[in-house]
Structures are given as structure tokens and as C-alpha cells.
Amino acid sequence: MSKIITADQSSVRLAKNSVGLAHIVFFVVAAAAPLTAVVGASPAAFAFGNGAGVPGAFVLSGLLYLVFSVGFTAMSRYVGGAGAFYTYIAQGIGKPAGVGGALMALVTYSAVQIAIYALFGVFISGTLAPLGVSLPWWAYAFAAIVIVHFCGQRNIAFSGAILGVCMIAEIAILLLLDIGILLAGGGPEGIGAASFAPSTVFAPGLGVALVFVIGSFIGFEATAIFGEEAENPEKTIPRATYVAVLLITLFYAFSTWAIVQFYGPAKVQETAANGLETFYFVAADAVLGSWSSQVMNIFLITSLFACVLSFHNTLNRYFFALGREGLAHKALGKVHGKHGSPHVAGLLQSVIATVVLALFVFGGADPYTVVFSWMSALAVIGILAVQVLVSIAVILFFRKRATVHSVWTTTIAPGLSLFGLLGALALVTANLSLLSGSESLIVKAFPYFIVGIGLLGAAFAMRVKKISPDVYASLGKAFE
């Protein structure tokens, strides 16, 4: 594949061989924020969804993303660079669709970042208030932006190490609770596998549960986006993808199954509905002692930090890819002389996060019910829409070239994932008010907004084709 830039490669190439399998898995799992997803999102799935069938819903979602990974990882052997989904869509469907997908991804991950910054501020404020520290939530959120920006300026392995520590800590405290529940013999109904029975999983409310469950897998493409910096990317990226999806799925399913055992399948839905915020903390206090809920609260904060750091690095590389290819200012396509990081792109997106968060603050928006809830809803819609495009891109990509891969890999698996993702997108759209906690017309317009962003990107690409054919011709190509 041809190079898309002929400038000094040291200024436009990310640091090669900077991350291995473990680092990439840390990025994906940290972006999924296991403790936040389990303690924060699953209670709503229990309360409003299929109750005791939530663990089975996590298994279904994991299977969907494993099937998605079949074509995704096969294509990763032919497609490289820091653009990830952008590059996949551009090479599979076409350059206009690729640019549209890139803008949709930028909006999606920016929304996630804003949501997590707000939630981080809320948790820190609530934790420090009893100690006499009474700063507003946004003070902690802006402080987090500064710290995350500093970490993102360093070599990618630096962030990977931080994410690894945070990930291990949050998984450890939940595993302690899970194992404690099992050692105690469960709760009033003992220990059983009812949560995975078809009659329980496919009970009324499964669609609502999937709305919350699917959102817990956001950050999936982090495996591919670091392909340019990975050691032996042809093997590392596919392995990291499967390991990450399996790890996330098994951990989510196991942890939610354990909490069902504690409350009992017959009571878990009612209990969750009566105490969304205390659902896991009550169990931790009863099984491990009061110290555990305090530790869990601290690790929730580190989980949120790890999550936002992971998405910060993902966004940096999207901006970097667009700058390097000439779709944005060329300065965005430069890397740090010492750390090999996209430091200019990092500065831009930190500024964007600061400005957007400031607008919410000046508008008096509630950090949880508006900033976090609305931005989370927008992100779930956005990522599903982009993943739908990727599934189409995989099918079209392999139709245009001879390959050693089977029809299962190139057509059937991507087709099944396309069907599943479209269904998930329809469910999310139909339950948008529940997901966001709002009946606002702004929230209801989110699906149209995402489509509009995609069309805007495609129109921009066509304009580039007209005024700069050379730049257009190089769009979406892997960087060698």
C-alpha cells in the first residue's frame, strides 16, 4: 500500500512497537470500565429489563461482538493505521462513508468523554464532601482533564501501565464480592443457573436490558486503533480483540450472576428497582463488611479515570489520522519527538472537552441527569451506527479481493453481526427516553443528529475530491 504522506516520517509516524497484547487489552477493558458498568449500569438493566436474565443478556451481547470480531479481525490483517473504524469503512464502503464514519466516531467518543468527566466530578465531590472538602463537581472534572491530558502526552505504554493498575484494582474488588457470595452459599434461593435459562433471558424486558448492556461494551475498537503502535500487529490485534471481548463478557456475566444469587432470582428485579444506587454496596457490606463499600467507591473513581484516559487516547489517534491524511490541519498529524505520541491532537481534543464541559456548567446542567445521561445515550447510538457501517465494510471489502478466508469469515459472520447491531440500534432508539432518563426533544433528535453528522462527513469528502484530488485519493489508506 502506498504512503499517504512523503514528509519526514519521524514527525508523522506513531511510535512503533510501543504496546503489546496486555497493554491493548488494558485499553479495551479500561474503556469498558468494568466496575462502573457492573455497579453503575447493570442495576438499571435488572430493574427495568429482564430481571434475573441480565447475566444472559451480557452473554448474548458478548456473542454478538465475538461474531463481529470474526470479520473485523480478518480485515485488520489488510488494514492498518491509527484511524481504526474510519480506515475500515473507507476501504470497504468508500471514502465518503469513511469520513462520515470518522466524524460519527469523533462525536461518539467525545460524548463518552464528557459523560465520564461529569460522573467523575460527581463521585469525587460526593466522596470528599464528608471530609469537609466542598468543591463543586466541575472543579474535579476540569482537574481530571488536565491530568488525563498530561498522561496522553506521554508514550502510549505510560497510559497502558496506569490502565493496567486501575483495571486490576476494580476487577479485584468485584471478584472478592462475587466469590464471597458463592462461598456463603448465595442468598435466600441458594445458587442456581436460572439466569442463563432461555425462559429467563428471553423474558419480557430483554430489549430494555440490552439497551444498558450494549452500552457497557463501548470502546471495542481500541484494539485496532493502536495497530500502528503494536508489536506484531497482524497477530496482536486479533488476539487482543478476542481476549478483550471474552474477558469483558465473562466478567460481566459472572458478576451479575453472582449478585442474582445474593438477592435471589425472584427478588433481584424488585430490589434493584428500589435501590439502584445502593444495589451492589448493600451486598458488599453484607458479604465483605463495611470497608468494602468504601473501597468500592474509591475504585469506582479510579475506574472512571481509567475509562476517560482510554477514550482520550482513542480520540487523539482519530484526530491524528485525520490530520495526517489532510482532512484536518496538518499539525494534528505530528507526533511528539520524544514520546512518539500525537500530542497536538491531544491538545486539541482536551481543549474541546474543556469548552463543551464549560458550556454545560454555564448552562446550569445537572452533571448526572443531563451531562452524563444525555451524553451516554448519544454515545450508544453513535457507536452502534459506526459498527453497523463496519460490518457492511467488511463484507464489501472481501468481495473486492481474493482471500484465503472462508465465507463464514468474510460474509456470514459480518452479516450476522450487521443484523444483530441493527436490532440493537433499533432497541436503543425505541428506548432512548429510558436510557437517557429524559423526554427532551433534544435527546429524541440524537439518532437524526448522528445520521446528519455522517452525511456531513460524506459531503465534506466529496468536496475534498473536487478541490484536492490528491488528498482524496490517499484517504483511508494504511500508513507504512
CSV table of C-alpha atoms in Angstrom, one decimal, residues 23 51 62 77 182 190 217 230 272 283 285 287 348 350 397 403 449:
chain,number,residue,atom,x,y,z
A,23,HIS,CA,-1.4,-3.1,27.0
A,51,GLY,CA,-34.5,-9.0,35.9
A,62,GLY,CA,-20.7,-10.8,24.1
A,77,ARG,CA,-4.6,-8.0,8.6
A,182,LEU,CA,-20.6,-18.0,46.3
A,190,GLY,CA,-29.2,-20.7,47.1
A,217,PHE,CA,-19.1,-2.7,25.6
A,230,ALA,CA,1.5,-2.5,18.4
A,272,ALA,CA,-32.8,-3.2,42.1
A,283,ALA,CA,-24.4,-6.7,49.1
A,285,ASP,CA,-21.4,-4.5,53.2
A,287,VAL,CA,-20.8,-10.1,52.4
A,348,LEU,CA,-7.0,20.0,20.6
A,350,SER,CA,-8.5,18.4,25.6
A,397,PHE,CA,-14.0,-5.3,1.3
A,403,THR,CA,-8.7,-14.1,0.1
A,449,PHE,CA,-28.1,14.1,14.7
